[in-house]
């Protein structure tokens, strides 16, 4: 691995004991973790190939404590890295040797469920799935469902703008959040949004969602909850090629049908899933499409018929429609096991996360095959077909010297290919450190400069989660950003409009 | 104020114009076709920069649900092109035609995003900000930049699309927008329930919003609102989808709510007309005096109106959209201080109020947009400077002096 992070500041490293003591003075002693053996669980998130022991870990319990940590960090000029459940696949919460790791795990309470206004106010450490669990007895759920939903926190979901398999119809995190409370780098506590729709002034809520912990620390979240669809049915389609499957997906959408979920797997992924635990997928299929339709019974029955007709016209080699919930869940079985299944044959795998215009799928898969041969590695593909989000799983063996580097180089080439056909580097996992150095493939220096100036508006000294998202850090002053305290303009006598 | 009007023909011209305005520190009033100058605060600028001549759809792939268009492309052109493939702009942007008198379809696609315009289906389907996938724009430094992309799922870099939506041209001049489009529903019908007061209608809408019958829009017009339902209070529930689906949901809902009041079904044409008129605030738009648009939690909509009536504010008309969470309010002209009491009640409940129509003098003095707490206002000012450090783009449009 070759990842350059901001160099630790020697004066901060030297002042570690003092920083720990100052933190202990403002937090409960048990909320400050500083012994080496206790720090090791925090040295990475779910992108385990990069590790770094943090300077110190703090686990505050109240927003006032978070604000106090931020004020102290400002006073001592120490960097801060926020962390939710540590399930980031892009290294979004990778610690810094000279930074305070600010863990939000103690913010684990559901504060208020407002069924009448279809929203829930929760603390950021609550898991994604726990929100659904708290409202399902009344027939509601929280829509975004990243695959890590059992563990990932809603605060982390905000930071990463987490997705899931139902995004095409129900949106990403950003479309399902109504408000947040947030602590800024200087310790100010601000509230964005609330229980109402849309924002007053600039949509800072929309900006903060997906900002990967670079703009503030989320301390409270209000999400929308939706009523569960009356029913859901699945249609399992086999195709003689991935292209035929992709064409069918396009035809379904062109016919005006927006399924609740629409997933695709290629032959290597199907084989891996079958080998892992038999799931009854059609043996001869080179491409498999799972379509889930949800809504009222009359609508779902009607749409299942329409999808079957479209699939037949698109040359599906097998079509099965679920007649029970057990059968529908069975269709998902292999897809949901795809990652561990690939892991079982790997023995290691690297999960990529590009999004492409769906129409370019066949071309991208062909290109990916050529790259696989070039790099001498295998790849299996699962694909959120409805929204074009591709998860190539690159198989490698960490025990073989050089294999990790080969896998990373292959992954970077795949993402370059995604960008070249009009796609993007990451659909739902975030840039973090993993794709940071590829940002130049998608954005030029002016594009990145504009984003960096937005960062400067929140954090002019780059103390909040530096080293993530942006390939190079420019000093804010160097970028022509005017330094302004508390909204006071320099030279107030000069008229400005 | 008579202004010089610049209407660049391409993006390079646009960037050059902004750069030269910055050189001379001569601010620009940014607009599309200029139909909505009377909204927001008046801009303090000697020249106008219009994107009306940057026009045309540059990419449309119906099966990918995506369209790219230059900033000045009219909504009429966008809608017609989408209709040819049975698709639509699902966020259904308000054009302010009933309020300001211009023709439907004459506003531009970039303005729909710059104003974060949305319509009655907002609670279900999202606002403009939920549909903008990416854009190209020129910032206040005269630099051309892009953000986002053309795919549905994208978390690469900051989501600047959200920021430019609702920024009223004060952060950057959009030159091209790429947005999500959706299949048009096969049919649409509306259940009208008559005779409910505001409280009862609010309860009905909130109950309906939690049912699996998936109502697509919810509104309530008190008796006396302008339009076909002026004679009786009318609660409207919109149902979109394939005919078989609409029929079954409609039957379920009618069975559920028939005890509450007399019910009538509006067929497709009446339904479309009713919701277009609601989107444009038709039920109160033609009343004299000030018009407010207020967003709150759905259960707080009727509470707000009750509180304002208790304060004896001279209400000239009102109606509810968004399950009760969007209140359109008309106040009699010249009847003493109004903004203070309206904002105080909105602050008490939580939400924001926008003064949509008032005289230019009032708009220049009062806050048009809801004032923000000091730390947020300071943050917003820093964000503005991150795009436009010299205050070239539409100064004063959203906030006095910025």
Short mmCIF file of N, CA and C in Angstrom, two decimals, chain B residues 142-269:
data_model
loop_
_atom_site.label_atom_id
_atom_site.label_comp_id
_atom_site.label_asym_id
_atom_site.label_seq_id
_atom_site.Cartn_x
_atom_site.Cartn_y
_atom_site.Cartn_z
N UNK B 142 -15.32 33.70 -12.00
CA UNK B 142 -15.30 33.53 -13.45
C UNK B 142 -14.75 32.19 -13.88
N UNK B 143 -14.65 31.26 -12.94
CA UNK B 143 -14.14 29.92 -13.26
C UNK B 143 -15.30 28.99 -13.62
N UNK B 144 -15.08 28.18 -14.66
CA UNK B 144 -16.07 27.18 -15.02
C UNK B 144 -15.76 25.90 -14.26
N UNK B 145 -16.74 25.36 -13.57
CA UNK B 145 -16.51 24.13 -12.84
C UNK B 145 -17.71 23.20 -12.99
N UNK B 146 -17.49 21.93 -12.62
CA UNK B 146 -18.59 20.96 -12.67
C UNK B 146 -18.66 20.23 -11.34
N UNK B 147 -19.81 19.62 -11.12
CA UNK B 147 -19.98 18.83 -9.91
C UNK B 147 -20.99 17.73 -10.20
N UNK B 148 -20.89 16.63 -9.46
CA UNK B 148 -21.83 15.53 -9.64
C UNK B 148 -21.55 14.76 -10.92
N UNK B 149 -22.58 14.22 -11.52
CA UNK B 149 -22.41 13.43 -12.73
C UNK B 149 -23.76 13.21 -13.39
N UNK B 150 -23.88 12.11 -14.13
CA UNK B 150 -25.12 11.83 -14.82
C UNK B 150 -25.74 10.52 -14.35
N UNK B 151 -25.17 9.93 -13.32
CA UNK B 151 -25.70 8.66 -12.83
C UNK B 151 -26.51 8.88 -11.54
N UNK B 152 -27.38 7.93 -11.24
CA UNK B 152 -28.34 8.08 -10.14
C UNK B 152 -27.67 8.02 -8.77
N UNK B 153 -26.59 7.29 -8.69
CA UNK B 153 -26.01 7.03 -7.38
C UNK B 153 -24.57 7.48 -7.43
N UNK B 154 -24.24 8.50 -6.66
CA UNK B 154 -22.95 9.12 -6.80
C UNK B 154 -22.60 9.85 -5.51
N UNK B 155 -21.53 9.43 -4.86
CA UNK B 155 -21.10 10.13 -3.65
C UNK B 155 -19.65 10.61 -3.80
N UNK B 156 -19.26 10.92 -5.05
CA UNK B 156 -17.88 11.32 -5.30
C UNK B 156 -17.71 12.82 -5.06
N UNK B 157 -17.14 13.18 -3.92
CA UNK B 157 -16.93 14.59 -3.61
C UNK B 157 -18.16 15.20 -2.97
N UNK B 158 -18.03 16.47 -2.57
CA UNK B 158 -19.16 17.16 -1.94
C UNK B 158 -20.33 17.25 -2.91
N UNK B 159 -21.53 17.18 -2.36
CA UNK B 159 -22.74 17.24 -3.18
C UNK B 159 -23.13 18.71 -3.40
N UNK B 160 -22.40 19.37 -4.29
CA UNK B 160 -22.66 20.79 -4.53
C UNK B 160 -24.00 21.02 -5.22
N UNK B 161 -24.55 19.94 -5.82
CA UNK B 161 -25.88 20.08 -6.44
C UNK B 161 -26.90 20.55 -5.41
N UNK B 162 -26.77 20.04 -4.18
CA UNK B 162 -27.73 20.46 -3.15
C UNK B 162 -27.56 21.95 -2.86
N UNK B 163 -26.31 22.40 -2.84
CA UNK B 163 -26.06 23.81 -2.51
C UNK B 163 -26.59 24.77 -3.57
N UNK B 164 -26.39 24.42 -4.84
CA UNK B 164 -26.85 25.38 -5.87
C UNK B 164 -28.38 25.39 -5.96
N UNK B 165 -29.01 24.27 -5.57
CA UNK B 165 -30.48 24.27 -5.55
C UNK B 165 -30.95 25.18 -4.42
N UNK B 166 -31.74 26.15 -4.77
CA UNK B 166 -32.23 27.08 -3.75
C UNK B 166 -31.25 28.20 -3.43
N UNK B 167 -30.21 28.36 -4.26
CA UNK B 167 -29.26 29.44 -3.98
C UNK B 167 -29.57 30.70 -4.80
N UNK B 168 -30.60 30.65 -5.62
CA UNK B 168 -31.10 31.83 -6.34
C UNK B 168 -30.01 32.54 -7.14
N UNK B 169 -29.08 31.79 -7.67
CA UNK B 169 -28.05 32.41 -8.51
C UNK B 169 -26.97 33.14 -7.74
N UNK B 170 -26.94 32.99 -6.43
CA UNK B 170 -25.97 33.77 -5.65
C UNK B 170 -24.63 33.06 -5.46
N UNK B 171 -24.57 31.76 -5.78
CA UNK B 171 -23.31 31.03 -5.61
C UNK B 171 -22.59 30.85 -6.92
N UNK B 172 -23.34 30.53 -7.97
CA UNK B 172 -22.74 30.26 -9.27
C UNK B 172 -23.82 30.42 -10.33
N UNK B 173 -23.38 30.68 -11.56
CA UNK B 173 -24.33 30.79 -12.67
C UNK B 173 -24.37 29.43 -13.35
N UNK B 174 -25.48 28.74 -13.24
CA UNK B 174 -25.59 27.42 -13.87
C UNK B 174 -25.53 27.58 -15.38
N UNK B 175 -24.72 26.75 -16.02
CA UNK B 175 -24.71 26.77 -17.49
C UNK B 175 -25.35 25.52 -18.07
N UNK B 176 -25.30 24.41 -17.32
CA UNK B 176 -25.91 23.17 -17.82
C UNK B 176 -26.29 22.32 -16.62
N UNK B 177 -27.45 21.69 -16.69
CA UNK B 177 -27.90 20.84 -15.58
C UNK B 177 -28.23 19.43 -16.07
N UNK B 178 -27.89 18.44 -15.25
CA UNK B 178 -28.21 17.05 -15.56
C UNK B 178 -29.10 16.54 -14.45
N UNK B 179 -30.24 15.99 -14.83
CA UNK B 179 -31.23 15.67 -13.80
C UNK B 179 -31.94 14.36 -14.09
N UNK B 180 -32.50 13.84 -13.00
CA UNK B 180 -33.25 12.59 -13.05
C UNK B 180 -34.66 12.88 -13.56
N UNK B 181 -35.12 12.07 -14.48
CA UNK B 181 -36.50 12.19 -14.94
C UNK B 181 -37.21 10.88 -14.61
N UNK B 182 -38.51 10.88 -14.60
CA UNK B 182 -39.25 9.70 -14.17
C UNK B 182 -40.35 9.36 -15.17
N UNK B 183 -40.77 8.09 -15.18
CA UNK B 183 -41.91 7.73 -16.04
C UNK B 183 -43.14 8.52 -15.60
N UNK B 184 -43.91 9.00 -16.56
CA UNK B 184 -45.17 9.67 -16.20
C UNK B 184 -46.16 8.59 -15.79
N UNK B 185 -46.96 8.84 -14.75
CA UNK B 185 -47.94 7.81 -14.37
C UNK B 185 -48.91 7.56 -15.52
N UNK B 186 -49.32 6.29 -15.65
CA UNK B 186 -50.26 5.96 -16.72
C UNK B 186 -51.54 6.75 -16.59
N UNK B 187 -51.98 6.89 -15.35
CA UNK B 187 -53.17 7.71 -15.14
C UNK B 187 -53.06 8.37 -13.77
N UNK B 188 -53.91 9.37 -13.55
CA UNK B 188 -53.96 10.01 -12.24
C UNK B 188 -55.41 10.37 -11.94
N UNK B 189 -55.81 10.13 -10.71
CA UNK B 189 -57.15 10.51 -10.28
C UNK B 189 -57.05 11.13 -8.90
N UNK B 190 -58.12 11.78 -8.46
CA UNK B 190 -58.07 12.44 -7.16
C UNK B 190 -59.37 12.19 -6.40
N UNK B 191 -59.21 11.85 -5.14
CA UNK B 191 -60.36 11.72 -4.25
C UNK B 191 -60.57 13.07 -3.59
N UNK B 192 -61.77 13.63 -3.71
CA UNK B 192 -62.10 14.89 -3.03
C UNK B 192 -63.06 14.59 -1.89
N UNK B 193 -62.69 15.00 -0.69
CA UNK B 193 -63.57 14.84 0.47
C UNK B 193 -64.05 16.22 0.87
N UNK B 194 -65.36 16.41 0.99
CA UNK B 194 -65.91 17.76 1.19
C UNK B 194 -66.33 18.01 2.63
N UNK B 195 -66.20 19.27 3.04
CA UNK B 195 -66.84 19.73 4.27
C UNK B 195 -66.01 19.63 5.54
N UNK B 196 -64.74 19.30 5.44
CA UNK B 196 -63.93 19.18 6.66
C UNK B 196 -63.33 20.53 7.04
N UNK B 197 -63.26 20.79 8.35
CA UNK B 197 -62.53 22.00 8.77
C UNK B 197 -61.02 21.70 8.73
N UNK B 198 -60.20 22.72 8.97
CA UNK B 198 -58.75 22.57 8.79
C UNK B 198 -58.19 21.44 9.65
N UNK B 199 -58.63 21.40 10.92
CA UNK B 199 -58.10 20.38 11.84
C UNK B 199 -58.44 18.98 11.35
N UNK B 200 -59.70 18.78 11.00
CA UNK B 200 -60.14 17.45 10.57
C UNK B 200 -59.47 17.06 9.25
N UNK B 201 -59.31 18.04 8.36
CA UNK B 201 -58.65 17.76 7.08
C UNK B 201 -57.19 17.39 7.32
N UNK B 202 -56.55 18.11 8.26
CA UNK B 202 -55.16 17.80 8.61
C UNK B 202 -55.03 16.36 9.09
N UNK B 203 -55.96 15.98 9.98
CA UNK B 203 -55.91 14.60 10.49
C UNK B 203 -56.08 13.58 9.37
N UNK B 204 -57.04 13.88 8.46
CA UNK B 204 -57.27 12.95 7.36
C UNK B 204 -56.01 12.81 6.49
N UNK B 205 -55.40 13.94 6.17
CA UNK B 205 -54.21 13.90 5.30
C UNK B 205 -53.08 13.14 5.98
N UNK B 206 -52.89 13.39 7.27
CA UNK B 206 -51.78 12.71 7.97
C UNK B 206 -52.04 11.22 8.08
N UNK B 207 -53.30 10.87 8.31
CA UNK B 207 -53.63 9.44 8.35
C UNK B 207 -53.36 8.82 6.97
N UNK B 208 -53.81 9.50 5.92
CA UNK B 208 -53.62 8.97 4.57
C UNK B 208 -52.13 8.83 4.23
N UNK B 209 -51.31 9.74 4.77
CA UNK B 209 -49.88 9.70 4.42
C UNK B 209 -49.18 8.50 5.06
N UNK B 210 -49.84 7.82 5.99
CA UNK B 210 -49.23 6.65 6.61
C UNK B 210 -49.85 5.35 6.14
N UNK B 211 -50.66 5.41 5.10
CA UNK B 211 -51.32 4.19 4.63
C UNK B 211 -50.56 3.57 3.47
N UNK B 212 -50.64 2.25 3.33
CA UNK B 212 -49.94 1.59 2.22
C UNK B 212 -50.58 1.88 0.85
N UNK B 213 -51.69 2.62 0.83
CA UNK B 213 -52.31 2.92 -0.48
C UNK B 213 -51.50 3.96 -1.27
N UNK B 214 -50.44 4.44 -0.68
CA UNK B 214 -49.50 5.31 -1.39
C UNK B 214 -50.17 6.46 -2.12
N UNK B 215 -50.73 7.36 -1.34
CA UNK B 215 -51.29 8.59 -1.90
C UNK B 215 -50.13 9.44 -2.41
N UNK B 216 -50.29 10.06 -3.59
CA UNK B 216 -49.17 10.77 -4.21
C UNK B 216 -49.12 12.26 -3.87
N UNK B 217 -50.25 12.83 -3.45
CA UNK B 217 -50.23 14.23 -3.01
C UNK B 217 -51.46 14.47 -2.15
N UNK B 218 -51.32 15.44 -1.24
CA UNK B 218 -52.35 15.69 -0.23
C UNK B 218 -52.52 17.20 -0.05
N UNK B 219 -53.73 17.71 -0.25
CA UNK B 219 -53.94 19.15 -0.08
C UNK B 219 -55.31 19.41 0.53
N UNK B 220 -55.44 20.59 1.13
CA UNK B 220 -56.75 20.98 1.66
C UNK B 220 -57.04 22.44 1.36
N UNK B 221 -58.20 22.67 0.77
CA UNK B 221 -58.64 24.04 0.46
C UNK B 221 -59.83 24.38 1.34
N UNK B 222 -59.69 25.37 2.22
CA UNK B 222 -60.87 25.80 2.99
C UNK B 222 -61.92 26.39 2.06
N UNK B 223 -63.16 26.44 2.51
CA UNK B 223 -64.22 27.06 1.69
C UNK B 223 -63.82 28.49 1.38
N UNK B 224 -64.11 28.93 0.16
CA UNK B 224 -63.78 30.29 -0.22
C UNK B 224 -62.49 30.42 -1.00
N UNK B 225 -61.70 29.35 -1.07
CA UNK B 225 -60.49 29.40 -1.90
C UNK B 225 -60.91 29.54 -3.36
N UNK B 226 -60.14 30.27 -4.15
CA UNK B 226 -60.51 30.47 -5.56
C UNK B 226 -60.43 29.16 -6.32
N UNK B 227 -61.31 29.02 -7.31
CA UNK B 227 -61.28 27.82 -8.14
C UNK B 227 -62.57 27.04 -8.05
N UNK B 228 -62.59 25.85 -8.62
CA UNK B 228 -63.85 25.09 -8.73
C UNK B 228 -64.43 24.66 -7.39
N UNK B 229 -63.63 24.70 -6.31
CA UNK B 229 -64.15 24.21 -5.03
C UNK B 229 -64.45 25.35 -4.06
N UNK B 230 -64.69 26.54 -4.58
CA UNK B 230 -64.82 27.69 -3.68
C UNK B 230 -66.02 27.57 -2.76
N UNK B 231 -67.03 26.77 -3.15
CA UNK B 231 -68.26 26.72 -2.37
C UNK B 231 -68.16 25.86 -1.12
N UNK B 232 -67.14 25.00 -1.04
CA UNK B 232 -67.09 24.08 0.09
C UNK B 232 -65.64 23.69 0.39
N UNK B 233 -65.33 23.49 1.66
CA UNK B 233 -63.98 23.03 2.02
C UNK B 233 -63.72 21.68 1.36
N UNK B 234 -62.53 21.54 0.75
CA UNK B 234 -62.25 20.34 -0.06
C UNK B 234 -60.88 19.79 0.27
N UNK B 235 -60.83 18.52 0.60
CA UNK B 235 -59.56 17.85 0.87
C UNK B 235 -59.27 16.93 -0.31
N UNK B 236 -58.06 17.03 -0.87
CA UNK B 236 -57.74 16.32 -2.11
C UNK B 236 -56.62 15.30 -1.89
N UNK B 237 -56.85 14.08 -2.33
CA UNK B 237 -55.84 13.02 -2.26
C UNK B 237 -55.60 12.52 -3.68
N UNK B 238 -54.36 12.64 -4.12
CA UNK B 238 -54.03 12.29 -5.50
C UNK B 238 -53.47 10.87 -5.58
N UNK B 239 -53.91 10.13 -6.60
CA UNK B 239 -53.43 8.76 -6.81
C UNK B 239 -52.90 8.62 -8.22
N UNK B 240 -51.63 8.25 -8.36
CA UNK B 240 -51.00 8.06 -9.67
C UNK B 240 -50.69 6.58 -9.86
N UNK B 241 -50.63 6.15 -11.11
CA UNK B 241 -50.16 4.78 -11.36
C UNK B 241 -50.91 4.10 -12.48
N UNK B 242 -50.67 2.81 -12.65
CA UNK B 242 -51.44 2.06 -13.65
C UNK B 242 -52.91 2.05 -13.23
N UNK B 243 -53.84 2.05 -14.20
CA UNK B 243 -55.27 2.14 -13.85
C UNK B 243 -55.71 1.09 -12.83
N UNK B 244 -55.21 -0.13 -12.94
CA UNK B 244 -55.64 -1.18 -12.02
C UNK B 244 -55.21 -0.84 -10.59
N UNK B 245 -54.07 -0.22 -10.46
CA UNK B 245 -53.57 0.16 -9.14
C UNK B 245 -54.37 1.34 -8.58
N UNK B 246 -54.58 2.35 -9.42
CA UNK B 246 -55.32 3.54 -8.97
C UNK B 246 -56.71 3.12 -8.52
N UNK B 247 -57.36 2.26 -9.29
CA UNK B 247 -58.73 1.84 -8.96
C UNK B 247 -58.78 1.13 -7.61
N UNK B 248 -57.83 0.24 -7.36
CA UNK B 248 -57.91 -0.52 -6.10
C UNK B 248 -57.56 0.37 -4.90
N UNK B 249 -56.58 1.25 -5.05
CA UNK B 249 -56.23 2.14 -3.94
C UNK B 249 -57.39 3.10 -3.65
N UNK B 250 -57.99 3.58 -4.73
CA UNK B 250 -59.10 4.51 -4.60
C UNK B 250 -60.26 3.85 -3.84
N UNK B 251 -60.57 2.61 -4.19
CA UNK B 251 -61.68 1.89 -3.54
C UNK B 251 -61.38 1.74 -2.05
N UNK B 252 -60.15 1.38 -1.71
CA UNK B 252 -59.77 1.22 -0.30
C UNK B 252 -59.93 2.53 0.46
N UNK B 253 -59.45 3.62 -0.15
CA UNK B 253 -59.46 4.91 0.55
C UNK B 253 -60.87 5.46 0.69
N UNK B 254 -61.67 5.28 -0.35
CA UNK B 254 -63.06 5.76 -0.27
C UNK B 254 -63.79 5.02 0.85
N UNK B 255 -63.56 3.70 0.93
CA UNK B 255 -64.20 2.92 1.99
C UNK B 255 -63.77 3.42 3.36
N UNK B 256 -62.53 3.79 3.47
CA UNK B 256 -61.99 4.23 4.75
C UNK B 256 -62.51 5.60 5.17
N UNK B 257 -62.63 6.51 4.20
CA UNK B 257 -62.92 7.90 4.56
C UNK B 257 -64.36 8.33 4.29
N UNK B 258 -65.22 7.45 3.78
CA UNK B 258 -66.54 7.91 3.33
C UNK B 258 -67.40 8.41 4.49
N UNK B 259 -67.12 7.94 5.70
CA UNK B 259 -67.93 8.39 6.84
C UNK B 259 -67.62 9.84 7.23
N UNK B 260 -66.47 10.35 6.76
CA UNK B 260 -66.04 11.70 7.19
C UNK B 260 -66.74 12.81 6.44
N UNK B 261 -67.16 12.54 5.21
CA UNK B 261 -67.79 13.60 4.44
C UNK B 261 -68.15 13.09 3.06
N UNK B 262 -68.84 13.95 2.32
CA UNK B 262 -69.22 13.56 0.97
C UNK B 262 -67.96 13.42 0.11
N UNK B 263 -67.94 12.42 -0.77
CA UNK B 263 -66.74 12.16 -1.57
C UNK B 263 -67.06 12.22 -3.05
N UNK B 264 -66.10 12.78 -3.79
CA UNK B 264 -66.25 12.79 -5.26
C UNK B 264 -64.90 12.38 -5.85
N UNK B 265 -64.94 11.68 -6.98
CA UNK B 265 -63.68 11.31 -7.65
C UNK B 265 -63.46 12.25 -8.82
N UNK B 266 -62.29 12.88 -8.87
CA UNK B 266 -61.94 13.70 -10.04
C UNK B 266 -61.22 12.81 -11.04
N UNK B 267 -61.72 12.78 -12.26
CA UNK B 267 -61.07 11.99 -13.32
C UNK B 267 -59.76 12.64 -13.73
N UNK B 268 -59.12 12.03 -14.71
CA UNK B 268 -57.76 12.44 -15.06
C UNK B 268 -57.64 13.93 -15.40
N UNK B 269 -58.49 14.45 -16.25
CA UNK B 269 -58.33 15.84 -16.69
C UNK B 269 -58.57 16.83 -15.55
#
